CSV table of C-alpha atoms and ligand atoms in Angstrom, one decimal:
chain,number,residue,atom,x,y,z
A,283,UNK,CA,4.3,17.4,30.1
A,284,UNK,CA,6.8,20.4,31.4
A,285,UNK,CA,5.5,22.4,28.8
A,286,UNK,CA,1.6,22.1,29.7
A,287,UNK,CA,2.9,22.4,33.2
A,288,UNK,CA,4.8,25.6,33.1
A,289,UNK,CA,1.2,27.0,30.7
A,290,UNK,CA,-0.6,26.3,33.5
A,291,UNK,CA,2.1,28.0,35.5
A,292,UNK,CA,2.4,31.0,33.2
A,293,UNK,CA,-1.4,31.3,33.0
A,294,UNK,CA,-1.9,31.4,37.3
A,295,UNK,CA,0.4,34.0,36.9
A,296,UNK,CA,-1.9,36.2,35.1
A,297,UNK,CA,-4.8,36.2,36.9
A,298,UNK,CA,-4.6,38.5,40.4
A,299,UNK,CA,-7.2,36.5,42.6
A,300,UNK,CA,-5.2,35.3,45.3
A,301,UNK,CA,-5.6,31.5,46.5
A,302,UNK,CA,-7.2,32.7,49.7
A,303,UNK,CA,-10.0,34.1,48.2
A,304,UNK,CA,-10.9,31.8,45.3
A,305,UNK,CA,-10.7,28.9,48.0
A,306,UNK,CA,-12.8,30.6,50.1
A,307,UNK,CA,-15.1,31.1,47.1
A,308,UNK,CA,-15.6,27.4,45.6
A,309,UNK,CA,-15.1,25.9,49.2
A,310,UNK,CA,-18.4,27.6,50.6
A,311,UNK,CA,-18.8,27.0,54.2
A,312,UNK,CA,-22.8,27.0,54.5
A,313,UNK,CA,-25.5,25.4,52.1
A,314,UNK,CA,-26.2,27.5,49.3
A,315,UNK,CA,-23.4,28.5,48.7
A,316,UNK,CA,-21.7,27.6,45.6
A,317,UNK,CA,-20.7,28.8,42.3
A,318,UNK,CA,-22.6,32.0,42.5
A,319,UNK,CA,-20.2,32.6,44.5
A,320,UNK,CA,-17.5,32.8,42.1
A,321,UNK,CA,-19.3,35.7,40.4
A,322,UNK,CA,-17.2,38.7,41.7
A,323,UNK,CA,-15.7,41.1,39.4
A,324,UNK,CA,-12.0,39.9,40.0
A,325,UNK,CA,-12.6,36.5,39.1
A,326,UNK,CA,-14.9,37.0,36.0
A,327,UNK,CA,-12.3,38.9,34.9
A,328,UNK,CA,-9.6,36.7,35.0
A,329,UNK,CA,-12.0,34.2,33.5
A,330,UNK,CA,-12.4,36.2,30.7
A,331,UNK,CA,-8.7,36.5,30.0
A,332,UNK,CA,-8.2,33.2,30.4
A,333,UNK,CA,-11.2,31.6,28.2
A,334,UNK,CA,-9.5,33.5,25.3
A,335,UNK,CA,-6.5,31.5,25.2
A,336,UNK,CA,-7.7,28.4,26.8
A,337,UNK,CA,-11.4,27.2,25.6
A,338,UNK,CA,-12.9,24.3,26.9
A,339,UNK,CA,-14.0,21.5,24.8
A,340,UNK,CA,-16.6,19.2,26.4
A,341,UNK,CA,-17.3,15.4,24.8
A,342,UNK,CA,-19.5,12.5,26.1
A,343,UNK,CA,-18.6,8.8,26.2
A,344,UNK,CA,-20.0,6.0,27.6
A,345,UNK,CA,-22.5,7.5,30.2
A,346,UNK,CA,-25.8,8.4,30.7
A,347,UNK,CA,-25.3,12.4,30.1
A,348,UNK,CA,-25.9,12.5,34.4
A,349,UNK,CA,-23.7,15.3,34.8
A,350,UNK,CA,-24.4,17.2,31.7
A,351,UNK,CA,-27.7,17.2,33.5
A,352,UNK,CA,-26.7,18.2,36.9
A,353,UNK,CA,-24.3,20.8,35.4
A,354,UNK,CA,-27.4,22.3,33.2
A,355,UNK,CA,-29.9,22.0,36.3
A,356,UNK,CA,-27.5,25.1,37.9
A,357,UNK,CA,-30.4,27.8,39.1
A,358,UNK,CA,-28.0,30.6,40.3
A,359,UNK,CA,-26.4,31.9,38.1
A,360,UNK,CA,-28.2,30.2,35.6
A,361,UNK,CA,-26.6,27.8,33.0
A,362,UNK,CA,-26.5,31.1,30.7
A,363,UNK,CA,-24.1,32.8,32.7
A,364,UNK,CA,-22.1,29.7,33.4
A,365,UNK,CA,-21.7,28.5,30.1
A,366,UNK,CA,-21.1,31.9,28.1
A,367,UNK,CA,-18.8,33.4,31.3
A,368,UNK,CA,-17.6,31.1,33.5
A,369,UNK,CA,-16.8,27.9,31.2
A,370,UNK,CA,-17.4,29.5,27.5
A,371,UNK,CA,-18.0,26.0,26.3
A,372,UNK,CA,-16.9,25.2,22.7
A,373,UNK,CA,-18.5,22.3,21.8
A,374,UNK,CA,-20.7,20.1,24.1
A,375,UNK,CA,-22.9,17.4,22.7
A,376,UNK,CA,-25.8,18.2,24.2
A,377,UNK,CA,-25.8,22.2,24.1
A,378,UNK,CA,-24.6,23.2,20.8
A,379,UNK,CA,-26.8,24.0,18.0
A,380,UNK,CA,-24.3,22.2,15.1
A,381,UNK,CA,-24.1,18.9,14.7
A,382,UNK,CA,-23.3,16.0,12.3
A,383,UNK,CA,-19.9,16.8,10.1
A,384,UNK,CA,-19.5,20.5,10.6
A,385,UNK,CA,-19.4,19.8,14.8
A,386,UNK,CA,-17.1,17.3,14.5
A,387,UNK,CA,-14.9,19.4,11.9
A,388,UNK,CA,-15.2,22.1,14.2
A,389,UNK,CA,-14.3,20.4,17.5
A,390,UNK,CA,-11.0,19.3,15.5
A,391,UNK,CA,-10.4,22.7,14.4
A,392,UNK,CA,-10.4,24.5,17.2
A,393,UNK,CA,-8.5,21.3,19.1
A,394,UNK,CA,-5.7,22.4,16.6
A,395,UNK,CA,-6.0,26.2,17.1
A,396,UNK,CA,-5.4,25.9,20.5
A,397,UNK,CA,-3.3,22.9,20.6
A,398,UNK,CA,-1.6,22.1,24.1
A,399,UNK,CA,-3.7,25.1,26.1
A,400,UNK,CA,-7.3,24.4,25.6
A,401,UNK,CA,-8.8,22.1,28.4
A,402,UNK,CA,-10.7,18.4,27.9
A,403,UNK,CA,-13.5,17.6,29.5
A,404,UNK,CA,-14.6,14.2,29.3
A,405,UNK,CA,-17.9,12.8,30.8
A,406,UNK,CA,-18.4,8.9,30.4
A,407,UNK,CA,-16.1,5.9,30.5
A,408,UNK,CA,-13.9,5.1,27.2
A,409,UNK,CA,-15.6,2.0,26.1
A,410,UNK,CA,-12.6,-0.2,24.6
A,411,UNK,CA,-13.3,-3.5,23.5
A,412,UNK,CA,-14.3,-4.3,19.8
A,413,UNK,CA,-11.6,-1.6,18.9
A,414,UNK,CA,-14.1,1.3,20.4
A,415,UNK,CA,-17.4,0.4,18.3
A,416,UNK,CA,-19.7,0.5,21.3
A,417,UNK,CA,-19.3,4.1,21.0
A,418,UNK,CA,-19.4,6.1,17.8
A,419,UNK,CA,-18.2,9.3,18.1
A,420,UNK,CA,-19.3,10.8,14.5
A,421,UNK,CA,-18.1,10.6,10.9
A,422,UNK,CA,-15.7,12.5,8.8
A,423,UNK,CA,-15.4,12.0,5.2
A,424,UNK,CA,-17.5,8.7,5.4
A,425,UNK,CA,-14.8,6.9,8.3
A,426,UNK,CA,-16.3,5.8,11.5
A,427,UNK,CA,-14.6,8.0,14.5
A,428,UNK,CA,-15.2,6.0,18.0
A,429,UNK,CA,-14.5,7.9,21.5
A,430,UNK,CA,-11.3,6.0,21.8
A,431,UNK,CA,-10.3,7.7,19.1
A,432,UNK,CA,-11.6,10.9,19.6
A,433,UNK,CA,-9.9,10.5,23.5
A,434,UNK,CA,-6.4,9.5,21.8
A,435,UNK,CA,-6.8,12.6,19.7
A,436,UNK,CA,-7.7,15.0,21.7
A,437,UNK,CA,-6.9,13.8,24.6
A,438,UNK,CA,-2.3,13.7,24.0
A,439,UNK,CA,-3.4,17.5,22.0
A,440,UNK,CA,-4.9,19.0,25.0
A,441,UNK,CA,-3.6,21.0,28.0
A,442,UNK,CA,-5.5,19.6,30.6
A,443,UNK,CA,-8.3,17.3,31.1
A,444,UNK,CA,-11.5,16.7,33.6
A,445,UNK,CA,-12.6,13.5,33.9
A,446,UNK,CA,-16.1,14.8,34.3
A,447,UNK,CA,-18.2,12.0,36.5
A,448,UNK,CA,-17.2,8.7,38.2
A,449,UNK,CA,-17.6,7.1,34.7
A,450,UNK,CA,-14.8,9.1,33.2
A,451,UNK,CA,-12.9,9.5,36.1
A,452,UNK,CA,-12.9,5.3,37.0
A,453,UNK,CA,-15.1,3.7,34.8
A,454,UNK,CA,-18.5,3.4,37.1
A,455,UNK,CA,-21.4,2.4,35.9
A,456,UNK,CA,-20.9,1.3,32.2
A,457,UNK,CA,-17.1,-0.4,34.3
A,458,UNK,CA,-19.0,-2.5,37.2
A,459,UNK,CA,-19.6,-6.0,36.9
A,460,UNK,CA,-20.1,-7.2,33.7
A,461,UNK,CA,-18.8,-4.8,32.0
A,462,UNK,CA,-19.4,-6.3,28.0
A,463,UNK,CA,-17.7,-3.1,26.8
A,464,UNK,CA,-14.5,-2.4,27.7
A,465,UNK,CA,-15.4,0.6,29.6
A,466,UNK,CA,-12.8,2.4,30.8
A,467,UNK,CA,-11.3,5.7,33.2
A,468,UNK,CA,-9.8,8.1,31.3
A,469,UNK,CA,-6.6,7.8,33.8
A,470,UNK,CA,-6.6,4.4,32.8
A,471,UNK,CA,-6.9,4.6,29.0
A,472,UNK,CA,-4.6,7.3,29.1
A,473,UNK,CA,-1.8,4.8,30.8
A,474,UNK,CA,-2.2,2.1,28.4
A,475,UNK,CA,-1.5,4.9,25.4
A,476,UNK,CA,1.3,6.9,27.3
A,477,UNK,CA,-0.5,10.1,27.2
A,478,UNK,CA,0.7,12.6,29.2
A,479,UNK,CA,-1.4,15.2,29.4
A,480,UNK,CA,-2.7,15.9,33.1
A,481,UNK,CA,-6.1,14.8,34.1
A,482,UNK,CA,-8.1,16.4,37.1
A,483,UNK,CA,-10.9,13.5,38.4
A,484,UNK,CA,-14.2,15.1,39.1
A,485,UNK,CA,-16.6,12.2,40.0
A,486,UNK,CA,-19.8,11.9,41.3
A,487,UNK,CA,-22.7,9.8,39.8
A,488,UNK,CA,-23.2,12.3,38.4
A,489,UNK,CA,-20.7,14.9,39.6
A,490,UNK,CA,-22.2,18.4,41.5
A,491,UNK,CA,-22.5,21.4,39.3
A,492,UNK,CA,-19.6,23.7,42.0
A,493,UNK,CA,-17.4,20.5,41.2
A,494,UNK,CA,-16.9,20.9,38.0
A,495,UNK,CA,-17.3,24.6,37.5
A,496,UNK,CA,-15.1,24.9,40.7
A,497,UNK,CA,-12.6,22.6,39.1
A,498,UNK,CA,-12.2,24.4,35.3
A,499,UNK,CA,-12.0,27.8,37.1
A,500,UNK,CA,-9.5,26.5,39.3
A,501,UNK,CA,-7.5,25.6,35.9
A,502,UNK,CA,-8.1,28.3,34.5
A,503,UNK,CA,-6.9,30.7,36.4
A,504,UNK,CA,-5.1,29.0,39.2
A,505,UNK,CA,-3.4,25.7,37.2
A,506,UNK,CA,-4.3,22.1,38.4
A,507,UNK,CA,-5.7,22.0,41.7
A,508,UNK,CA,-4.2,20.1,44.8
A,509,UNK,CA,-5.3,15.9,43.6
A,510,UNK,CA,-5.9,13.8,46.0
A,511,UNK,CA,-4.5,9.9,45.9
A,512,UNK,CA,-7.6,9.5,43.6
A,513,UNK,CA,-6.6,12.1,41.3
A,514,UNK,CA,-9.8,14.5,42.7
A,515,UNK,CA,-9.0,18.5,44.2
A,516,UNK,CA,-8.6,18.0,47.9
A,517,UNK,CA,-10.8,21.5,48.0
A,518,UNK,CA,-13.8,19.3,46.9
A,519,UNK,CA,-12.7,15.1,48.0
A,520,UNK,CA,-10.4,16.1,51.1
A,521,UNK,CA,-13.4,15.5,54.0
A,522,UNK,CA,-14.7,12.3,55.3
A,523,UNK,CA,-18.5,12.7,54.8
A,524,UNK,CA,-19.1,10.4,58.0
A,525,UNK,CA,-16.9,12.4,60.0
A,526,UNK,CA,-18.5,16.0,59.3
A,527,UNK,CA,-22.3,14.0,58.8
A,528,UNK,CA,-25.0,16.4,60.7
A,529,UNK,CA,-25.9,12.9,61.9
A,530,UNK,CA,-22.3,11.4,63.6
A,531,UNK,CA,-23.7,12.6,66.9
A,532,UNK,CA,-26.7,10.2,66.4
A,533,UNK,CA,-24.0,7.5,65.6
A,534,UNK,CA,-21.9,8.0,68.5
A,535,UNK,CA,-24.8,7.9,70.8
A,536,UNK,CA,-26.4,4.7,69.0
A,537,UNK,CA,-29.5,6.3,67.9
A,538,UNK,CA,-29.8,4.3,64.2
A,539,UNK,CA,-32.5,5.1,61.6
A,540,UNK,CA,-34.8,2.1,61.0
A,541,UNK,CA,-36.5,3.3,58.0
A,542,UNK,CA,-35.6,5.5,55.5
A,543,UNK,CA,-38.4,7.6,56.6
A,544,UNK,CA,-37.1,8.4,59.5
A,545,UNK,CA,-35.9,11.9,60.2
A,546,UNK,CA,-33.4,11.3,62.6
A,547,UNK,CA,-30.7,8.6,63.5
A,548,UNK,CA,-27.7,7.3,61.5
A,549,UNK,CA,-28.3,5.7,58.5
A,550,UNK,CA,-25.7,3.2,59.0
A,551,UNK,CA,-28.0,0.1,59.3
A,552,UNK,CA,-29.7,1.3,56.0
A,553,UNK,CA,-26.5,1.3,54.1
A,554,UNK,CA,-25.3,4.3,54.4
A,555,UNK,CA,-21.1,4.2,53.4
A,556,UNK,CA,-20.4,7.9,54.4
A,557,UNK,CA,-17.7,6.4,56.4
A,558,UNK,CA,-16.0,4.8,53.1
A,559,UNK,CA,-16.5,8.4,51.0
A,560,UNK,CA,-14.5,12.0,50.7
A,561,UNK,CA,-16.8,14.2,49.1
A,562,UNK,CA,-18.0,17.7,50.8
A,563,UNK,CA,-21.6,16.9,50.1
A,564,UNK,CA,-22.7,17.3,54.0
A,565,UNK,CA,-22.3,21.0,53.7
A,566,UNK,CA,-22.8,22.0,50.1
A,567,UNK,CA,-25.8,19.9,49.7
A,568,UNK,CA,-27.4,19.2,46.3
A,569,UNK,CA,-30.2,20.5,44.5
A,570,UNK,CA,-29.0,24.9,45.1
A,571,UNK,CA,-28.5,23.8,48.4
A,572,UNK,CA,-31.9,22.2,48.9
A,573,UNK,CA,-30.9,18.4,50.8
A,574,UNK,CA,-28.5,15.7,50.3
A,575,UNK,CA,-28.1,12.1,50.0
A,576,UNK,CA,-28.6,11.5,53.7
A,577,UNK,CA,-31.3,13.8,54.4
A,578,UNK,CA,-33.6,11.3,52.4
A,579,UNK,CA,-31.9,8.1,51.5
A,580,UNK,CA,-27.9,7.1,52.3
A,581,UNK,CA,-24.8,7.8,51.2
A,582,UNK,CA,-23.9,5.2,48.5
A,583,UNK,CA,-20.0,6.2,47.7
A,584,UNK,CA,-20.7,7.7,44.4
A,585,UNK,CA,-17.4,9.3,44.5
A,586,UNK,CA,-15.5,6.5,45.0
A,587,UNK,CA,-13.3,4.5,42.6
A,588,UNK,CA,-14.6,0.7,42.4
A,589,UNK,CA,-18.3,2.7,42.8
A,590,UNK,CA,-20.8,1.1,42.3
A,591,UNK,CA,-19.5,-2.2,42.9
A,592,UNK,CA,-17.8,-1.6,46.5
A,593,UNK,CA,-21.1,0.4,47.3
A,594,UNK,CA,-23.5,-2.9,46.4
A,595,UNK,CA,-26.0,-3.9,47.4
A,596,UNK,CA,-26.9,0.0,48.0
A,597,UNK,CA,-29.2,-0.8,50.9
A,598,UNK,CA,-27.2,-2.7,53.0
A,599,UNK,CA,-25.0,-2.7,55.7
A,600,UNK,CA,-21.5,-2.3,54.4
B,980,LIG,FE1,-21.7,8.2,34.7
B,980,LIG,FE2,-22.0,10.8,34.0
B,980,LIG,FE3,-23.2,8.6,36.5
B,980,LIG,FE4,-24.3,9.3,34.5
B,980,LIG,O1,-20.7,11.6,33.3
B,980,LIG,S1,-21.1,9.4,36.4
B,980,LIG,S2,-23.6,7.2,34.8
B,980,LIG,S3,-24.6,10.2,36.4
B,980,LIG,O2,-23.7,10.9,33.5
B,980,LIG,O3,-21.5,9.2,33.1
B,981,LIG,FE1,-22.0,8.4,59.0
B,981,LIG,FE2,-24.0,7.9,57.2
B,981,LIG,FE3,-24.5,7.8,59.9
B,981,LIG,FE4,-24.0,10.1,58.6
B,981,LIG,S1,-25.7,8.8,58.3
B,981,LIG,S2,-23.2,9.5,60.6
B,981,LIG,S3,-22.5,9.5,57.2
B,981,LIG,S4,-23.1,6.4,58.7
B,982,LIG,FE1,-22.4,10.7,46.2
B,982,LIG,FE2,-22.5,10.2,48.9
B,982,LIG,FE3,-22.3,12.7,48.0
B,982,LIG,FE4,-24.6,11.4,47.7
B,982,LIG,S1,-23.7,12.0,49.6
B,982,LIG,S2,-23.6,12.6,46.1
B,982,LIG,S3,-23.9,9.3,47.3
B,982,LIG,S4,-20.8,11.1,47.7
């Protein structure tokens, strides 16, 4: 653990982008602006230096590939640039051309190449029960390799890892009521094996796009990010989305939405459970910038651990 910490140390070090200015980059005060923002000549730079030494290796788990999805549906800069100079993904299910064997060999090799520096992202919950056979990783050499063990593996060799979506960061979906499976958080799973390695909670169902590419480049060339009680960067889960909602005027004065139609009035009656949630989605927005949950629906606490079972029913009054 001291050693990962003082790499992370070593690699902040390194970079010459000074806190002030990559906070103000990933916080982005207005809608629209996001990642794209991150795209000046200092930072790319230090991305650069850092992706050679620390590569990030992305796998799936239990999940329904949400945030693979929101991280692919970035328009500016396009997933291109993102994945070749911002992240320069190693392996990720659902991007790389290999597959079968020569992925899986692959993803161990370069886990062993870069042992202790290269950074974990997993998306989905660790499914645990029936010794990990509701998820099957892959084969090598004809023997069945689940995600428990892939997230054992890799997971105590890495430097770091992201807990990419509410599923990986707290179980979620495939966790909620009824869970058959075993599902489980990666903070969770990594307690019950006394791995060490620090983990950086990204959730959202699924997470946004500046999130996660806000969080890795924060690793990258800053070290771990400020965590919240949750485990999530305070730059990204430190506001109260009912407290900074466009709409908390409408609440003070009474004015409440009826139907979800409605363009104005607090959405309060309708479910909303802004008031429960820390995200900064009231002034990043979703979508490049385009709306947000409370623009056309409610707020349903994706962010939150116990989510979606504290959240339900969605609809209704909390
Ligand atoms: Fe869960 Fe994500 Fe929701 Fe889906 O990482 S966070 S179900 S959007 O894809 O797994
Ligand atoms: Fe709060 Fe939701 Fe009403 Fe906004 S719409 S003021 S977040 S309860
Ligand atoms: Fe999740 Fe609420 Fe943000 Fe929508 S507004 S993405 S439900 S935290």
């Amino acid at each position: 653990m001291k050693d990962k910490e003082m790499l992370l140390d070593g690699q902040q070090k390194k970079t010459g982008v000074s806190r002030r200015t990559f906070l103000k980059t990933v916080t982005g005060t207005a809608a629209g602006i996001g990642i794209s923002q991150m795209f000046n000549p200092a930072l790319i730079s230090a991305l650069e230096k850092a992706l050679e030494t620390h590569p990030v290796l992305w796998i799936q788990g239990q999940g329904c590939s949400g945030c693979s999805v929101s991280l692919l549906n970035n328009v500016d800069p396009s997933i291109a640039d993102v994945l070749l100079k911002v992240i320069s993904l190693q392996y990720h299910p659902t991007v790389m051309a290999s597959e079968g064997e020569t992925a899986l060999e692959n993803l161990y090799h370069i886990a062993e190449k870069y042992k202790g520096k290269f950074s974990l992202a997993i998306e989905g919950a660790i499914p645990m029960a029936a010794n990990g056979k509701y998820c099957n990783f892959g084969e090598l050499d004809h023997k069945e390799i689940t995600m428990v063990d892939i997230a054992k593996d890799l997971g105590a060799k890495a430097g770091s890892v992201l807990a990419v979506g509410t599923c990986a960061a707290y179980g979620g979906i495939p966790a909620a009521e009824g869970n058959q499976t075993g599902a489980t958080g990666v903070m969770d799973f990594f307690h019950i094996y006394h791995i060490k390695t620090p983990v950086v909670n990204i959730p959202g169902c699924p997470s946004h796009p500046d999130w996660i590419v806000g969080s890795i480049v924060h690793l990258l060339t800053k070290g771990l990010p400020e965590l919240d009680d949750d485990g999530r960067p305070v730059v990204f889960f430190g506001e109260n989305i009912h407290d900074n909602c466009p709409r908390v005027k409408e609440y003070d004065a009474g004015e409440m939405s009826e139907k979800l139609s409605d363009a104005k009035g607090c959405r309060m009656d309708l479910g909303c459970k802004g008031p429960d949630t820390y995200a900064d989605c009231y002034k990043r927005k979703w979508n490049s910038g385009m709306n947000w949950c409370v623009d056309n629906a409610v707020c349903i606490g994706c962010v939150e651990p116990g989510f979606p079972d504290l959240s339900s029913p969605f609809y209704e009054p909390a």
